[in-house]
Amino acid sequence: MNCSRTLLLLLITGLGCQVLAKPKSKSRRLPSFLKVCYRDSPELNECAKESFLVLKPRLMDGIPELYIPPMEPLVVPEVKMDQDSGAIYLHSVYKNVKITGISKHTLNDLRIEPSKHIFVVSMTFPQLHMESDYSIKGKIMMMPLLGDGRCKVDLTNITMDTELVGQEYSKHGSTFLRIIDVKVKYELSNVHMHLDNLFNGDKALGERMNDFLNENWKSLAEEVRPLLTKALVDILRASIDKLFEVFSYDELLPKMKE
């Protein structure tokens, strides 16, 4: 389950632009292809959804102007993850991580409440696939888990609901937005994973452990949910802060000209 937890973390990392792509130029103007939406317009939410959909085909190659890295595949050099509470005690490292399927998401909902500085987005990913080199050591439900090799994991029908709450502040004579609260909820319908070379290459033990992980993914997922949710919140908050730090509130969501 640790491998699938890594995939979820990297998914949000990518969507939140934690793996920041550097802009091609020093200009900090919003790209011309981004549809401008006005925060005092009655059609704000419809406009925001249209603007979001404009970005979707560009996710393949990334959008450096908005600090968004290439998404197909999303490539991350290394991720370290640890848990030492509850029924899971694991220390793991994942290298050369590649994730596919992120750009094929469906936008379920996108709402903005300018008076409260609230942003709500819900997306569903039909299928996500991750491959990486891994090294893992620990215990799951008192069972030892040890290995290093290739890790593959498939997640099916992942729905993520995210709510951001901002607060205005002034900088250089302009109004900016600071994210003060982030809430993330997620659900998924299935997980299938395979860890190669478990227990020093003991195929019989390795297959039994892989079968155990796949048969018990639901209970294992609940064990890591609090930790994963906190990690997702921390990652998303740090990532979105970069966008709001570079562009003012009036640039991202200007008021209609009177």
PDB file of C-alpha atoms in Angstrom:
ATOM      1  CA  MET A   1       0.000   0.000   0.000  1.00  0.00           C
ATOM      2  CA  ASN A   2       2.985   2.263   0.509  1.00  0.00           C
ATOM      3  CA  CYS A   3       3.585   2.284  -3.255  1.00  0.00           C
ATOM      4  CA  SER A   4       0.025   3.399  -4.023  1.00  0.00           C
ATOM      5  CA  ARG A   5       0.280   6.046  -1.296  1.00  0.00           C
ATOM      6  CA  THR A   6       3.326   7.403  -3.130  1.00  0.00           C
ATOM      7  CA  LEU A   7       1.348   7.597  -6.361  1.00  0.00           C
ATOM      8  CA  LEU A   8      -1.398   9.644  -4.724  1.00  0.00           C
ATOM      9  CA  LEU A   9       1.151  11.998  -3.222  1.00  0.00           C
ATOM     10  CA  LEU A  10       2.896  12.481  -6.538  1.00  0.00           C
ATOM     11  CA  LEU A  11      -0.408  13.068  -8.280  1.00  0.00           C
ATOM     12  CA  ILE A  12      -1.168  16.029  -6.076  1.00  0.00           C
ATOM     13  CA  THR A  13       2.431  17.104  -6.252  1.00  0.00           C
ATOM     14  CA  GLY A  14       2.145  17.343  -9.989  1.00  0.00           C
ATOM     15  CA  LEU A  15      -1.237  19.011 -10.102  1.00  0.00           C
ATOM     16  CA  GLY A  16      -0.204  21.466  -7.434  1.00  0.00           C
ATOM     17  CA  CYS A  17       3.073  22.160  -9.244  1.00  0.00           C
ATOM     18  CA  GLN A  18       5.330  21.102  -6.397  1.00  0.00           C
ATOM     19  CA  VAL A  19       7.702  19.877  -9.104  1.00  0.00           C
ATOM     20  CA  LEU A  20       7.919  23.418 -10.380  1.00  0.00           C
ATOM     21  CA  ALA A  21       8.669  24.038 -14.026  1.00  0.00           C
ATOM     22  CA  LYS A  22      10.793  27.126 -14.583  1.00  0.00           C
ATOM     23  CA  PRO A  23       9.228  29.801 -16.811  1.00  0.00           C
ATOM     24  CA  LYS A  24      10.858  30.162 -20.224  1.00  0.00           C
ATOM     25  CA  SER A  25      11.254  33.891 -19.673  1.00  0.00           C
ATOM     26  CA  LYS A  26      11.476  36.277 -16.781  1.00  0.00           C
ATOM     27  CA  SER A  27       8.103  37.788 -17.663  1.00  0.00           C
ATOM     28  CA  ARG A  28       5.429  37.083 -15.089  1.00  0.00           C
ATOM     29  CA  ARG A  29       2.488  37.926 -17.283  1.00  0.00           C
ATOM     30  CA  LEU A  30      -0.286  35.387 -17.434  1.00  0.00           C
ATOM     31  CA  PRO A  31      -0.212  33.448 -20.726  1.00  0.00           C
ATOM     32  CA  SER A  32      -2.461  34.786 -23.479  1.00  0.00           C
ATOM     33  CA  PHE A  33      -4.220  31.438 -23.936  1.00  0.00           C
ATOM     34  CA  LEU A  34      -5.570  31.603 -20.361  1.00  0.00           C
ATOM     35  CA  LYS A  35      -9.138  32.886 -20.352  1.00  0.00           C
ATOM     36  CA  VAL A  36      -9.517  35.878 -18.017  1.00  0.00           C
ATOM     37  CA  CYS A  37     -12.338  35.531 -15.480  1.00  0.00           C
ATOM     38  CA  TYR A  38     -13.691  38.390 -13.382  1.00  0.00           C
ATOM     39  CA  ARG A  39     -14.356  37.755  -9.731  1.00  0.00           C
ATOM     40  CA  ASP A  40     -17.415  40.031  -9.643  1.00  0.00           C
ATOM     41  CA  SER A  41     -19.017  38.496 -12.741  1.00  0.00           C
ATOM     42  CA  PRO A  42     -22.212  36.436 -12.314  1.00  0.00           C
ATOM     43  CA  GLU A  43     -20.692  33.978 -14.825  1.00  0.00           C
ATOM     44  CA  LEU A  44     -17.495  33.492 -12.810  1.00  0.00           C
ATOM     45  CA  ASN A  45     -17.825  29.747 -12.221  1.00  0.00           C
ATOM     46  CA  GLU A  46     -18.713  29.003 -15.842  1.00  0.00           C
ATOM     47  CA  CYS A  47     -15.748  31.080 -16.975  1.00  0.00           C
ATOM     48  CA  ALA A  48     -13.414  29.358 -14.522  1.00  0.00           C
ATOM     49  CA  LYS A  49     -14.434  25.924 -15.811  1.00  0.00           C
ATOM     50  CA  GLU A  50     -13.817  27.030 -19.401  1.00  0.00           C
ATOM     51  CA  SER A  51     -10.413  28.404 -18.437  1.00  0.00           C
ATOM     52  CA  PHE A  52      -9.539  25.161 -16.658  1.00  0.00           C
ATOM     53  CA  LEU A  53     -10.521  23.087 -19.695  1.00  0.00           C
ATOM     54  CA  VAL A  54      -8.337  25.243 -21.947  1.00  0.00           C
ATOM     55  CA  LEU A  55      -5.339  24.101 -19.908  1.00  0.00           C
ATOM     56  CA  LYS A  56      -6.117  20.372 -20.148  1.00  0.00           C
ATOM     57  CA  PRO A  57      -4.562  19.643 -23.587  1.00  0.00           C
ATOM     58  CA  ARG A  58      -1.468  21.642 -22.591  1.00  0.00           C
ATOM     59  CA  LEU A  59      -0.765  19.445 -19.558  1.00  0.00           C
ATOM     60  CA  MET A  60       1.019  16.866 -21.719  1.00  0.00           C
ATOM     61  CA  ASP A  61       3.976  19.219 -22.263  1.00  0.00           C
ATOM     62  CA  GLY A  62       3.534  21.330 -19.136  1.00  0.00           C
ATOM     63  CA  ILE A  63       2.768  25.026 -18.706  1.00  0.00           C
ATOM     64  CA  PRO A  64       5.952  26.721 -17.467  1.00  0.00           C
ATOM     65  CA  GLU A  65       4.225  30.118 -17.411  1.00  0.00           C
ATOM     66  CA  LEU A  66       2.037  28.760 -14.591  1.00  0.00           C
ATOM     67  CA  TYR A  67       4.771  26.636 -12.983  1.00  0.00           C
ATOM     68  CA  ILE A  68       3.134  23.399 -14.146  1.00  0.00           C
ATOM     69  CA  PRO A  69       5.540  20.592 -15.190  1.00  0.00           C
ATOM     70  CA  PRO A  70       4.890  18.068 -18.008  1.00  0.00           C
ATOM     71  CA  MET A  71       2.214  15.609 -16.904  1.00  0.00           C
ATOM     72  CA  GLU A  72       2.535  12.740 -19.392  1.00  0.00           C
ATOM     73  CA  PRO A  73       4.433  11.238 -17.884  1.00  0.00           C
ATOM     74  CA  LEU A  74       4.966  13.099 -14.651  1.00  0.00           C
ATOM     75  CA  VAL A  75       8.588  12.363 -13.750  1.00  0.00           C
ATOM     76  CA  VAL A  76       9.967  12.711 -10.219  1.00  0.00           C
ATOM     77  CA  PRO A  77      13.615  11.821  -9.430  1.00  0.00           C
ATOM     78  CA  GLU A  78      13.106  10.630  -5.842  1.00  0.00           C
ATOM     79  CA  VAL A  79      10.512  10.395  -3.080  1.00  0.00           C
ATOM     80  CA  LYS A  80      11.100   9.266   0.510  1.00  0.00           C
ATOM     81  CA  MET A  81       8.197   8.094   2.664  1.00  0.00           C
ATOM     82  CA  ASP A  82       7.981   6.846   6.220  1.00  0.00           C
ATOM     83  CA  GLN A  83       5.237   5.744   8.573  1.00  0.00           C
ATOM     84  CA  ASP A  84       5.710   4.350  12.059  1.00  0.00           C
ATOM     85  CA  SER A  85       2.240   4.394  13.599  1.00  0.00           C
ATOM     86  CA  GLY A  86      -0.783   2.114  13.710  1.00  0.00           C
ATOM     87  CA  ALA A  87      -0.526  -1.229  11.933  1.00  0.00           C
ATOM     88  CA  ILE A  88       2.052   0.037   9.428  1.00  0.00           C
ATOM     89  CA  TYR A  89       5.738   0.621  10.103  1.00  0.00           C
ATOM     90  CA  LEU A  90       7.633   1.336   6.888  1.00  0.00           C
ATOM     91  CA  HIS A  91      10.634   3.225   5.565  1.00  0.00           C
ATOM     92  CA  SER A  92      10.728   3.497   1.782  1.00  0.00           C
ATOM     93  CA  VAL A  93      12.454   5.310  -1.077  1.00  0.00           C
ATOM     94  CA  TYR A  94      11.215   5.580  -4.664  1.00  0.00           C
ATOM     95  CA  LYS A  95      13.473   6.689  -7.525  1.00  0.00           C
ATOM     96  CA  ASN A  96      12.955   7.411 -11.237  1.00  0.00           C
ATOM     97  CA  VAL A  97       9.217   7.694 -10.714  1.00  0.00           C
ATOM     98  CA  LYS A  98       6.998   7.937 -13.796  1.00  0.00           C
ATOM     99  CA  ILE A  99       3.217   8.447 -13.631  1.00  0.00           C
ATOM    100  CA  THR A 100       0.806   8.317 -16.575  1.00  0.00           C
ATOM    101  CA  GLY A 101      -2.912   9.119 -16.799  1.00  0.00           C
ATOM    102  CA  ILE A 102      -2.962  12.496 -15.029  1.00  0.00           C
ATOM    103  CA  SER A 103      -3.937  14.509 -18.104  1.00  0.00           C
ATOM    104  CA  LYS A 104      -6.965  12.267 -18.744  1.00  0.00           C
ATOM    105  CA  HIS A 105      -8.873  13.628 -15.770  1.00  0.00           C
ATOM    106  CA  THR A 106     -12.508  14.724 -15.701  1.00  0.00           C
ATOM    107  CA  LEU A 107     -13.458  18.001 -14.047  1.00  0.00           C
ATOM    108  CA  ASN A 108     -16.458  17.313 -11.801  1.00  0.00           C
ATOM    109  CA  ASP A 109     -16.826  20.732 -10.245  1.00  0.00           C
ATOM    110  CA  LEU A 110     -15.047  24.069  -9.975  1.00  0.00           C
ATOM    111  CA  ARG A 111     -16.500  26.821  -7.811  1.00  0.00           C
ATOM    112  CA  ILE A 112     -15.138  30.134  -6.603  1.00  0.00           C
ATOM    113  CA  GLU A 113     -16.636  32.260  -3.839  1.00  0.00           C
ATOM    114  CA  PRO A 114     -14.753  35.583  -4.160  1.00  0.00           C
ATOM    115  CA  SER A 115     -16.344  37.192  -1.095  1.00  0.00           C
ATOM    116  CA  LYS A 116     -14.961  34.363   1.070  1.00  0.00           C
ATOM    117  CA  HIS A 117     -11.850  33.707  -1.049  1.00  0.00           C
ATOM    118  CA  ILE A 118     -12.846  30.056  -1.385  1.00  0.00           C
ATOM    119  CA  PHE A 119     -11.814  27.843  -4.314  1.00  0.00           C
ATOM    120  CA  VAL A 120     -13.333  24.358  -4.705  1.00  0.00           C
ATOM    121  CA  VAL A 121     -12.276  21.825  -7.334  1.00  0.00           C
ATOM    122  CA  SER A 122     -13.262  18.183  -7.821  1.00  0.00           C
ATOM    123  CA  MET A 123     -11.602  15.884 -10.347  1.00  0.00           C
ATOM    124  CA  THR A 124     -11.748  12.219 -11.255  1.00  0.00           C
ATOM    125  CA  PHE A 125      -8.880  10.232 -12.743  1.00  0.00           C
ATOM    126  CA  PRO A 126     -10.146   7.039 -14.440  1.00  0.00           C
ATOM    127  CA  GLN A 127      -6.787   5.292 -14.357  1.00  0.00           C
ATOM    128  CA  LEU A 128      -3.342   6.176 -13.007  1.00  0.00           C
ATOM    129  CA  HIS A 129      -0.258   4.036 -13.534  1.00  0.00           C
ATOM    130  CA  MET A 130       3.077   4.417 -11.757  1.00  0.00           C
ATOM    131  CA  GLU A 131       6.412   2.686 -12.195  1.00  0.00           C
ATOM    132  CA  SER A 132       9.574   3.283 -10.188  1.00  0.00           C
ATOM    133  CA  ASP A 133      12.620   1.764  -8.576  1.00  0.00           C
ATOM    134  CA  TYR A 134      11.936   1.148  -4.889  1.00  0.00           C
ATOM    135  CA  SER A 135      13.575   0.189  -1.629  1.00  0.00           C
ATOM    136  CA  ILE A 136      11.379  -0.703   1.343  1.00  0.00           C
ATOM    137  CA  LYS A 137      11.814  -2.084   4.855  1.00  0.00           C
ATOM    138  CA  GLY A 138       9.343  -2.475   7.707  1.00  0.00           C
ATOM    139  CA  LYS A 139       6.177  -4.251   8.811  1.00  0.00           C
ATOM    140  CA  ILE A 140       2.518  -4.283   7.750  1.00  0.00           C
ATOM    141  CA  MET A 141       0.072  -5.709  10.289  1.00  0.00           C
ATOM    142  CA  MET A 142       3.010  -7.397  12.081  1.00  0.00           C
ATOM    143  CA  MET A 143       4.179  -8.996   8.824  1.00  0.00           C
ATOM    144  CA  PRO A 144       7.747  -8.138   7.720  1.00  0.00           C
ATOM    145  CA  LEU A 145       8.143  -6.351   4.391  1.00  0.00           C
ATOM    146  CA  LEU A 146      11.561  -6.090   2.787  1.00  0.00           C
ATOM    147  CA  GLY A 147      12.650  -5.541  -0.794  1.00  0.00           C
ATOM    148  CA  ASP A 148      14.214  -3.447  -3.515  1.00  0.00           C
ATOM    149  CA  GLY A 149      13.524  -3.520  -7.237  1.00  0.00           C
ATOM    150  CA  ARG A 150      10.741  -2.315  -9.529  1.00  0.00           C
ATOM    151  CA  CYS A 151       7.369  -1.139  -8.253  1.00  0.00           C
ATOM    152  CA  LYS A 152       4.216  -0.945 -10.370  1.00  0.00           C
ATOM    153  CA  VAL A 153       0.829   0.291  -9.201  1.00  0.00           C
ATOM    154  CA  ASP A 154      -2.533   1.003 -10.846  1.00  0.00           C
ATOM    155  CA  LEU A 155      -5.249   3.116  -9.233  1.00  0.00           C
ATOM    156  CA  THR A 156      -8.785   3.122 -10.631  1.00  0.00           C
ATOM    157  CA  ASN A 157     -11.406   5.875 -10.428  1.00  0.00           C
ATOM    158  CA  ILE A 158      -9.688   8.303  -8.065  1.00  0.00           C
ATOM    159  CA  THR A 159     -11.876  11.264  -7.114  1.00  0.00           C
ATOM    160  CA  MET A 160     -10.250  14.190  -5.327  1.00  0.00           C
ATOM    161  CA  ASP A 161     -12.080  17.120  -3.781  1.00  0.00           C
ATOM    162  CA  THR A 162      -9.978  20.108  -2.773  1.00  0.00           C
ATOM    163  CA  GLU A 163     -10.988  23.328  -1.027  1.00  0.00           C
ATOM    164  CA  LEU A 164      -8.650  26.316  -0.723  1.00  0.00           C
ATOM    165  CA  VAL A 165      -9.343  29.291   1.522  1.00  0.00           C
ATOM    166  CA  GLY A 166      -7.412  32.494   0.937  1.00  0.00           C
ATOM    167  CA  GLN A 167      -6.812  35.818   2.651  1.00  0.00           C
ATOM    168  CA  GLU A 168      -5.958  39.136   1.030  1.00  0.00           C
ATOM    169  CA  TYR A 169      -2.782  41.072   1.816  1.00  0.00           C
ATOM    170  CA  SER A 170      -0.915  43.985   0.232  1.00  0.00           C
ATOM    171  CA  LYS A 171       2.505  43.784  -1.416  1.00  0.00           C
ATOM    172  CA  HIS A 172       4.217  46.404  -3.558  1.00  0.00           C
ATOM    173  CA  GLY A 173       0.985  48.361  -3.796  1.00  0.00           C
ATOM    174  CA  SER A 174      -1.008  45.384  -5.134  1.00  0.00           C
ATOM    175  CA  THR A 175      -3.476  42.953  -3.571  1.00  0.00           C
ATOM    176  CA  PHE A 176      -2.262  39.364  -3.279  1.00  0.00           C
ATOM    177  CA  LEU A 177      -3.882  36.238  -1.894  1.00  0.00           C
ATOM    178  CA  ARG A 178      -2.392  34.000   0.783  1.00  0.00           C
ATOM    179  CA  ILE A 179      -3.737  30.467   1.232  1.00  0.00           C
ATOM    180  CA  ILE A 180      -4.608  29.980   4.907  1.00  0.00           C
ATOM    181  CA  ASP A 181      -6.458  26.656   4.775  1.00  0.00           C
ATOM    182  CA  VAL A 182      -6.497  23.598   2.514  1.00  0.00           C
ATOM    183  CA  LYS A 183      -8.853  20.623   2.748  1.00  0.00           C
ATOM    184  CA  VAL A 184      -8.442  17.468   0.675  1.00  0.00           C
ATOM    185  CA  LYS A 185     -10.706  14.430   0.422  1.00  0.00           C
ATOM    186  CA  TYR A 186     -10.190  11.463  -1.882  1.00  0.00           C
ATOM    187  CA  GLU A 187     -11.856   8.186  -2.764  1.00  0.00           C
ATOM    188  CA  LEU A 188     -10.753   5.378  -5.080  1.00  0.00           C
ATOM    189  CA  SER A 189     -12.425   2.210  -6.286  1.00  0.00           C
ATOM    190  CA  ASN A 190      -9.482  -0.140  -6.725  1.00  0.00           C
ATOM    191  CA  VAL A 191      -5.737  -0.545  -6.253  1.00  0.00           C
ATOM    192  CA  HIS A 192      -3.484  -3.159  -7.830  1.00  0.00           C
ATOM    193  CA  MET A 193       0.270  -3.220  -7.240  1.00  0.00           C
ATOM    194  CA  HIS A 194       3.299  -5.406  -7.700  1.00  0.00           C
ATOM    195  CA  LEU A 195       6.658  -5.154  -5.943  1.00  0.00           C
ATOM    196  CA  ASP A 196       9.455  -7.067  -7.659  1.00  0.00           C
ATOM    197  CA  ASN A 197      12.302  -8.737  -5.758  1.00  0.00           C
ATOM    198  CA  LEU A 198      10.719  -8.877  -2.316  1.00  0.00           C
ATOM    199  CA  PHE A 199      12.546 -10.781   0.430  1.00  0.00           C
ATOM    200  CA  ASN A 200      15.841 -10.959  -1.487  1.00  0.00           C
ATOM    201  CA  GLY A 201      14.207 -12.492  -4.541  1.00  0.00           C
ATOM    202  CA  ASP A 202      12.214 -15.227  -2.800  1.00  0.00           C
ATOM    203  CA  LYS A 203       9.464 -15.584  -5.414  1.00  0.00           C
ATOM    204  CA  ALA A 204       7.083 -17.608  -3.245  1.00  0.00           C
ATOM    205  CA  LEU A 205       7.209 -15.136  -0.332  1.00  0.00           C
ATOM    206  CA  GLY A 206       7.117 -12.201  -2.728  1.00  0.00           C
ATOM    207  CA  GLU A 207       3.989 -13.394  -4.501  1.00  0.00           C
ATOM    208  CA  ARG A 208       2.235 -14.096  -1.205  1.00  0.00           C
ATOM    209  CA  MET A 209       3.014 -10.591   0.016  1.00  0.00           C
ATOM    210  CA  ASN A 210       1.812  -9.018  -3.243  1.00  0.00           C
ATOM    211  CA  ASP A 211      -1.384 -11.043  -3.009  1.00  0.00           C
ATOM    212  CA  PHE A 212      -1.844  -9.913   0.596  1.00  0.00           C
ATOM    213  CA  LEU A 213      -1.353  -6.235  -0.316  1.00  0.00           C
ATOM    214  CA  ASN A 214      -3.841  -6.430  -3.189  1.00  0.00           C
ATOM    215  CA  GLU A 215      -6.444  -8.390  -1.229  1.00  0.00           C
ATOM    216  CA  ASN A 216      -6.285  -6.005   1.747  1.00  0.00           C
ATOM    217  CA  TRP A 217      -5.769  -2.676  -0.014  1.00  0.00           C
ATOM    218  CA  LYS A 218      -8.955  -1.149   1.450  1.00  0.00           C
ATOM    219  CA  SER A 219      -8.033  -1.687   5.090  1.00  0.00           C
ATOM    220  CA  LEU A 220      -4.424  -0.677   4.437  1.00  0.00           C
ATOM    221  CA  ALA A 221      -5.589   2.473   2.665  1.00  0.00           C
ATOM    222  CA  GLU A 222      -7.611   3.475   5.713  1.00  0.00           C
ATOM    223  CA  GLU A 223      -4.578   2.977   7.939  1.00  0.00           C
ATOM    224  CA  VAL A 224      -2.584   5.541   5.936  1.00  0.00           C
ATOM    225  CA  ARG A 225      -5.473   7.943   5.168  1.00  0.00           C
ATOM    226  CA  PRO A 226      -4.795  10.457   8.005  1.00  0.00           C
ATOM    227  CA  LEU A 227      -1.091  10.635   7.197  1.00  0.00           C
ATOM    228  CA  LEU A 228      -1.700  10.797   3.466  1.00  0.00           C
ATOM    229  CA  THR A 229      -4.343  13.512   3.802  1.00  0.00           C
ATOM    230  CA  LYS A 230      -1.997  15.645   5.886  1.00  0.00           C
ATOM    231  CA  ALA A 231       0.834  15.112   3.409  1.00  0.00           C
ATOM    232  CA  LEU A 232      -1.415  16.049   0.485  1.00  0.00           C
ATOM    233  CA  VAL A 233      -2.510  19.224   2.257  1.00  0.00           C
ATOM    234  CA  ASP A 234       1.084  20.225   3.001  1.00  0.00           C
ATOM    235  CA  ILE A 235       2.207  19.592  -0.572  1.00  0.00           C
ATOM    236  CA  LEU A 236      -0.721  21.351  -2.192  1.00  0.00           C
ATOM    237  CA  ARG A 237      -0.462  24.356   0.088  1.00  0.00           C
ATOM    238  CA  ALA A 238       3.240  24.835  -0.581  1.00  0.00           C
ATOM    239  CA  SER A 239       2.684  24.435  -4.313  1.00  0.00           C
ATOM    240  CA  ILE A 240      -0.251  26.789  -4.732  1.00  0.00           C
ATOM    241  CA  ASP A 241       1.524  29.397  -2.616  1.00  0.00           C
ATOM    242  CA  LYS A 242       4.070  29.772  -5.414  1.00  0.00           C
ATOM    243  CA  LEU A 243       1.416  30.730  -7.964  1.00  0.00           C
ATOM    244  CA  PHE A 244      -0.256  33.234  -5.631  1.00  0.00           C
ATOM    245  CA  GLU A 245       3.120  34.643  -4.640  1.00  0.00           C
ATOM    246  CA  VAL A 246       4.094  35.415  -8.237  1.00  0.00           C
ATOM    247  CA  PHE A 247       0.750  36.712  -9.542  1.00  0.00           C
ATOM    248  CA  SER A 248      -1.430  39.236  -7.720  1.00  0.00           C
ATOM    249  CA  TYR A 249      -5.092  38.594  -6.980  1.00  0.00           C
ATOM    250  CA  ASP A 250      -6.038  41.276  -9.521  1.00  0.00           C
ATOM    251  CA  GLU A 251      -4.003  39.476 -12.189  1.00  0.00           C
ATOM    252  CA  LEU A 252      -5.467  36.058 -11.469  1.00  0.00           C
ATOM    253  CA  LEU A 253      -9.052  37.192 -10.876  1.00  0.00           C
ATOM    254  CA  PRO A 254      -9.484  40.870 -11.771  1.00  0.00           C
ATOM    255  CA  LYS A 255     -12.578  42.930 -11.184  1.00  0.00           C
ATOM    256  CA  MET A 256     -14.766  43.950 -14.096  1.00  0.00           C
ATOM    257  CA  LYS A 257     -13.927  47.387 -15.450  1.00  0.00           C
ATOM    258  CA  GLU A 258     -16.542  49.919 -14.414  1.00  0.00           C
TER     259      GLU A 258
END
